[in-house]
CSV table of C-alpha atoms in Angstrom, one decimal:
chain,number,residue,atom,x,y,z
Z,9,GLY,CA,-29.1,9.8,-7.5
Z,10,ALA,CA,-25.8,11.4,-5.8
Z,11,VAL,CA,-22.6,10.2,-7.7
Z,12,VAL,CA,-19.3,8.9,-5.7
Z,13,SER,CA,-16.0,8.6,-7.5
Z,14,GLN,CA,-13.6,6.6,-7.2
Z,15,HIS,CA,-9.3,7.1,-7.6
Z,16,PRO,CA,-8.1,4.9,-9.5
Z,17,SER,CA,-10.1,2.8,-11.3
Z,18,TRP,CA,-7.3,0.5,-11.2
Z,19,VAL,CA,-4.0,-0.1,-10.3
Z,20,ILE,CA,-1.0,-2.6,-10.1
Z,21,CYS,CA,1.7,-2.5,-7.6
Z,22,LYS,CA,4.4,-4.0,-6.7
Z,23,SER,CA,5.0,-6.2,-3.4
Z,24,GLY,CA,5.7,-4.2,-0.6
Z,25,THR,CA,4.6,-1.6,-1.8
Z,26,SER,CA,1.5,1.3,-0.3
Z,27,VAL,CA,-1.6,1.9,-2.5
Z,28,LYS,CA,-3.6,5.2,-2.1
Z,29,ILE,CA,-7.7,4.4,-3.3
Z,30,GLU,CA,-9.3,8.2,-3.2
Z,31,CYS,CA,-13.1,8.0,-2.6
Z,32,ARG,CA,-15.5,11.3,-3.3
Z,33,SER,CA,-19.1,12.5,-2.7
Z,34,LEU,CA,-19.7,14.7,-5.7
Z,35,ASP,CA,-22.2,16.7,-4.9
Z,36,PHE,CA,-23.2,16.1,-1.1
Z,37,GLN,CA,-21.9,15.6,2.0
Z,38,ALA,CA,-21.2,12.3,3.5
Z,39,THR,CA,-20.4,12.4,7.3
Z,40,THR,CA,-20.0,8.4,7.1
Z,41,MET,CA,-18.2,6.0,3.8
Z,42,PHE,CA,-17.9,2.8,4.0
Z,43,TRP,CA,-15.3,0.5,2.2
Z,44,TYR,CA,-15.7,-3.0,1.3
Z,45,ARG,CA,-13.8,-5.4,-0.5
Z,46,GLN,CA,-15.2,-7.6,-3.2
Z,47,PHE,CA,-13.6,-11.1,-4.5
Z,48,PRO,CA,-14.3,-12.5,-8.0
Z,49,LYS,CA,-18.1,-14.1,-8.0
Z,50,GLN,CA,-18.4,-13.1,-4.6
Z,51,SER,CA,-20.2,-10.8,-2.5
Z,52,LEU,CA,-18.9,-6.7,-0.9
Z,53,MET,CA,-18.2,-7.7,2.5
Z,54,LEU,CA,-17.9,-4.6,4.8
Z,55,MET,CA,-14.0,-3.6,5.5
Z,56,ALA,CA,-14.6,-0.5,8.1
Z,57,THR,CA,-17.0,2.7,8.5
Z,58,SER,CA,-15.3,5.8,7.8
Z,59,ASN,CA,-16.8,9.0,9.7
Z,60,GLU,CA,-15.7,11.6,9.5
Z,61,GLY,CA,-13.3,13.6,11.6
Z,62,SER,CA,-13.1,10.6,14.0
Z,63,LYS,CA,-11.2,7.2,13.9
Z,64,ALA,CA,-12.4,4.7,11.7
Z,65,THR,CA,-14.6,1.7,12.4
Z,66,TYR,CA,-13.1,-1.5,11.5
Z,67,GLU,CA,-14.9,-4.5,11.1
Z,68,GLN,CA,-13.9,-7.6,13.0
Z,69,GLY,CA,-10.9,-9.3,11.7
Z,70,VAL,CA,-9.4,-6.4,9.3
Z,71,GLU,CA,-6.2,-5.1,9.5
Z,72,LYS,CA,-6.4,-2.0,10.7
Z,73,ASP,CA,-2.7,-0.9,10.4
Z,74,LYS,CA,-2.9,-2.3,6.4
Z,75,PHE,CA,-5.5,-0.8,5.4
Z,76,LEU,CA,-6.0,2.6,6.4
Z,77,ILE,CA,-8.8,4.9,6.7
Z,78,ASN,CA,-8.9,8.7,6.2
Z,79,HIS,CA,-11.8,10.9,6.0
Z,80,ALA,CA,-10.2,14.3,6.7
Z,81,SER,CA,-13.9,16.0,4.7
Z,82,LEU,CA,-17.2,15.6,4.5
Z,83,THR,CA,-16.5,14.8,0.4
Z,84,LEU,CA,-12.9,12.5,0.8
Z,85,SER,CA,-12.7,9.7,2.2
Z,86,THR,CA,-9.3,7.6,1.1
Z,87,LEU,CA,-7.9,3.6,2.2
Z,88,THR,CA,-4.8,3.2,1.6
Z,89,VAL,CA,-3.4,-0.5,1.6
Z,90,THR,CA,0.1,-0.9,3.1
Z,91,SER,CA,3.0,-3.0,2.6
Z,92,ALA,CA,0.4,-4.3,0.1
Z,93,HIS,CA,0.9,-8.3,-1.1
Z,94,PRO,CA,-0.8,-10.5,-3.7
Z,95,GLU,CA,-3.1,-11.9,-1.2
Z,96,ASP,CA,-4.4,-8.1,-0.9
Z,97,SER,CA,-5.3,-8.1,-5.5
Z,98,SER,CA,-8.9,-7.5,-5.2
Z,99,PHE,CA,-12.1,-4.8,-6.1
Z,100,TYR,CA,-12.0,-2.5,-3.3
Z,101,ILE,CA,-15.4,-0.2,-3.3
Z,102,CYS,CA,-16.4,2.6,-1.4
Z,103,SER,CA,-20.1,4.2,-0.3
Z,104,ALA,CA,-21.3,7.2,0.9
Z,105,ARG,CA,-24.4,8.0,2.5
Z,106,ASP,CA,-26.7,10.7,2.2
Z,107,PRO,CA,-28.1,12.5,5.2
Z,108,TRP,CA,-30.3,14.1,2.5
Z,109,ALA,CA,-31.8,11.2,0.7
Z,110,LEU,CA,-33.0,8.9,3.6
Z,111,ASN,CA,-29.2,7.7,4.9
Z,112,GLU,CA,-29.0,5.6,1.0
Z,113,GLN,CA,-25.5,4.2,0.4
Z,114,PHE,CA,-24.4,5.5,-3.3
Z,115,PHE,CA,-21.9,3.8,-4.1
Z,116,GLY,CA,-18.4,4.2,-6.3
Z,117,PRO,CA,-17.2,2.4,-9.5
Z,118,GLY,CA,-14.8,0.3,-7.7
Z,119,THR,CA,-10.9,0.1,-7.7
Z,120,ARG,CA,-9.3,-3.1,-9.0
Z,121,LEU,CA,-5.5,-3.1,-7.4
Z,122,THR,CA,-3.3,-6.0,-8.0
Z,123,VAL,CA,-0.3,-6.6,-6.6
Z,124,LEU,CA,2.7,-8.5,-8.3
T,5,GLY,CA,-25.1,-11.8,13.6
T,6,ASP,CA,-27.1,-10.9,10.2
T,7,SER,CA,-27.0,-12.8,7.1
T,8,VAL,CA,-28.7,-12.9,3.3
T,9,THR,CA,-28.6,-15.9,1.6
T,10,GLN,CA,-29.6,-15.4,-2.0
T,11,MET,CA,-30.0,-18.9,-4.6
T,12,GLU,CA,-26.6,-19.0,-6.7
T,13,GLY,CA,-26.2,-18.3,-10.5
T,14,PRO,CA,-25.6,-18.0,-12.8
T,15,VAL,CA,-29.1,-17.6,-14.3
T,16,THR,CA,-29.8,-17.1,-18.0
T,17,LEU,CA,-32.7,-16.3,-19.2
T,18,SER,CA,-34.1,-15.5,-22.8
T,19,GLU,CA,-35.9,-12.0,-23.5
T,20,GLU,CA,-39.5,-12.3,-22.3
T,21,ALA,CA,-38.7,-14.7,-19.8
T,22,PHE,CA,-39.9,-14.8,-15.8
T,23,LEU,CA,-37.4,-14.2,-13.2
T,24,THR,CA,-37.1,-14.7,-9.8
T,25,ILE,CA,-34.3,-14.9,-7.7
T,26,ASN,CA,-34.9,-15.9,-4.0
T,27,CYS,CA,-33.3,-14.3,-1.3
T,28,THR,CA,-33.8,-15.4,2.5
T,29,TYR,CA,-32.3,-13.0,5.7
T,30,THR,CA,-31.6,-13.6,9.4
T,31,ALA,CA,-31.4,-10.8,11.5
T,32,THR,CA,-32.4,-10.2,15.4
T,33,GLY,CA,-33.8,-6.2,14.6
T,34,TYR,CA,-36.2,-5.4,12.4
T,35,PRO,CA,-34.1,-5.1,9.2
T,36,SER,CA,-35.0,-3.0,5.9
T,37,LEU,CA,-34.3,-5.0,2.7
T,38,PHE,CA,-32.8,-4.3,-0.3
T,39,TRP,CA,-31.8,-5.2,-4.0
T,40,TYR,CA,-29.1,-4.0,-5.6
T,41,VAL,CA,-27.8,-4.3,-8.9
T,42,GLN,CA,-24.1,-3.8,-10.6
T,43,TYR,CA,-24.0,-3.9,-14.1
T,44,PRO,CA,-20.4,-4.3,-16.1
T,45,GLY,CA,-18.1,-1.8,-15.0
T,46,GLU,CA,-20.1,0.5,-12.9
T,47,GLY,CA,-20.7,0.4,-8.9
T,48,LEU,CA,-23.7,-1.2,-7.6
T,49,GLN,CA,-27.0,1.2,-7.9
T,50,LEU,CA,-30.1,0.7,-5.5
T,51,LEU,CA,-32.8,-0.9,-7.4
T,52,LEU,CA,-36.0,-1.5,-4.9
T,53,LYS,CA,-36.4,-1.3,-1.0
T,54,ALA,CA,-38.7,-2.2,1.4
T,55,THR,CA,-38.4,-0.9,4.9
T,56,LYS,CA,-41.4,-3.0,6.6
T,57,ALA,CA,-42.8,-6.5,6.4
T,58,ASP,CA,-45.2,-6.9,4.3
T,59,ASP,CA,-43.9,-3.7,1.9
T,60,LYS,CA,-43.3,-3.5,-1.8
T,61,GLY,CA,-40.6,-2.4,-3.4
T,62,SER,CA,-40.6,-1.9,-7.5
T,63,ASN,CA,-38.8,-0.4,-9.6
T,64,LYS,CA,-38.3,-0.7,-13.7
T,65,GLY,CA,-40.2,-3.6,-14.2
T,66,PHE,CA,-38.8,-5.5,-10.9
T,67,GLU,CA,-41.0,-5.7,-7.3
T,68,ALA,CA,-39.7,-7.5,-4.2
T,69,THR,CA,-42.3,-7.9,-1.2
T,70,TYR,CA,-41.1,-8.3,2.4
T,71,ARG,CA,-41.8,-11.4,3.9
T,72,LYS,CA,-41.4,-11.2,7.8
T,73,GLU,CA,-42.6,-14.6,7.9
T,74,THR,CA,-41.1,-16.5,5.1
T,75,THR,CA,-38.2,-13.8,6.1
T,76,SER,CA,-37.8,-13.3,2.3
T,77,PHE,CA,-37.4,-11.2,-0.2
T,78,HIS,CA,-37.4,-12.5,-4.0
T,79,LEU,CA,-37.1,-10.6,-7.0
T,80,GLU,CA,-39.5,-10.7,-9.3
T,81,LYS,CA,-39.6,-9.4,-13.4
T,82,GLY,CA,-42.6,-10.6,-15.7
T,83,SER,CA,-40.6,-9.9,-18.2
T,84,VAL,CA,-36.3,-9.5,-18.5
T,85,GLN,CA,-34.4,-7.4,-21.2
T,86,VAL,CA,-31.3,-8.1,-22.6
T,87,SER,CA,-30.4,-4.8,-21.0
T,88,ASP,CA,-31.4,-6.4,-17.8
T,89,SER,CA,-28.2,-8.5,-17.9
T,90,ALA,CA,-26.2,-7.4,-14.6
T,91,VAL,CA,-25.0,-8.7,-11.0
T,92,TYR,CA,-27.8,-8.5,-8.6
T,93,PHE,CA,-27.5,-8.1,-4.7
T,94,CYS,CA,-29.8,-8.9,-2.1
T,95,ALA,CA,-28.9,-6.7,1.2
T,96,LEU,CA,-30.2,-5.8,4.4
T,97,SER,CA,-29.8,-3.1,7.3
T,98,ASP,CA,-30.9,-2.3,10.3
T,99,LEU,CA,-32.3,0.8,10.9
T,100,GLU,CA,-29.9,1.8,14.3
T,101,GLY,CA,-26.6,2.5,14.9
T,102,ALA,CA,-24.4,2.5,11.9
T,103,GLN,CA,-27.2,1.1,9.7
T,104,LYS,CA,-24.7,-1.0,7.5
T,105,LEU,CA,-25.1,-3.0,4.7
T,106,VAL,CA,-24.7,-6.7,5.1
T,107,PHE,CA,-25.0,-8.4,1.2
T,108,GLY,CA,-25.9,-11.6,0.0
T,109,GLN,CA,-23.1,-13.5,-2.9
T,110,GLY,CA,-24.8,-12.1,-5.3
T,111,THR,CA,-26.5,-13.6,-8.7
T,112,ARG,CA,-25.0,-13.0,-11.9
T,113,LEU,CA,-28.4,-12.9,-14.4
T,114,THR,CA,-27.6,-12.7,-18.2
T,115,ILE,CA,-30.5,-12.7,-20.5
T,116,ASN,CA,-30.2,-14.1,-24.0
T,117,PRO,CA,-31.7,-12.1,-27.6
């Protein structure tokens, strides 16, 4: 199957700083990528849908000014957690939809964010 | 809105045991149904899917049948292996618009030798 990478795989930052997470589709072009958040022992919650060349669509309750999403190319989407606080600590997962694979979503391995 | 409910875990079985993980859904439309698996330290992988009623998805010895009348998509395997230890997620997606995935809460499965 198609491969999606995320970088970094884990990050620790101080409260008040910003953190950028990258999501890349390595062997296909993805016009649509998704960002999820996963709390310990809980399910994945969709945060936003990232569309190449246009603004992201955020799910209800997700602060778009806090979680900035940029999808500047067909293979890269970034999630920036601005002014991070301890409650933002979580596992962030991206997926990319492959239009040549019946629109199946392929998932990255996730990024563990810890805010001190 | 659409939702997915899975049986709560964790589930612990012995090798070669029969596995069932229950999944039911609510949806306004006619969704596609999926099972994803997350092995330790890895990203989610699609295990199997079904796109219409009575379809059976199968992969790696796992099966699930799309039951519209009971709004269910239970995952089964006749004989589990230690390597099946993982977290399993049931999910649905509508076929229109953004085709967003809605996940169940996940079921952690541990297989003991």
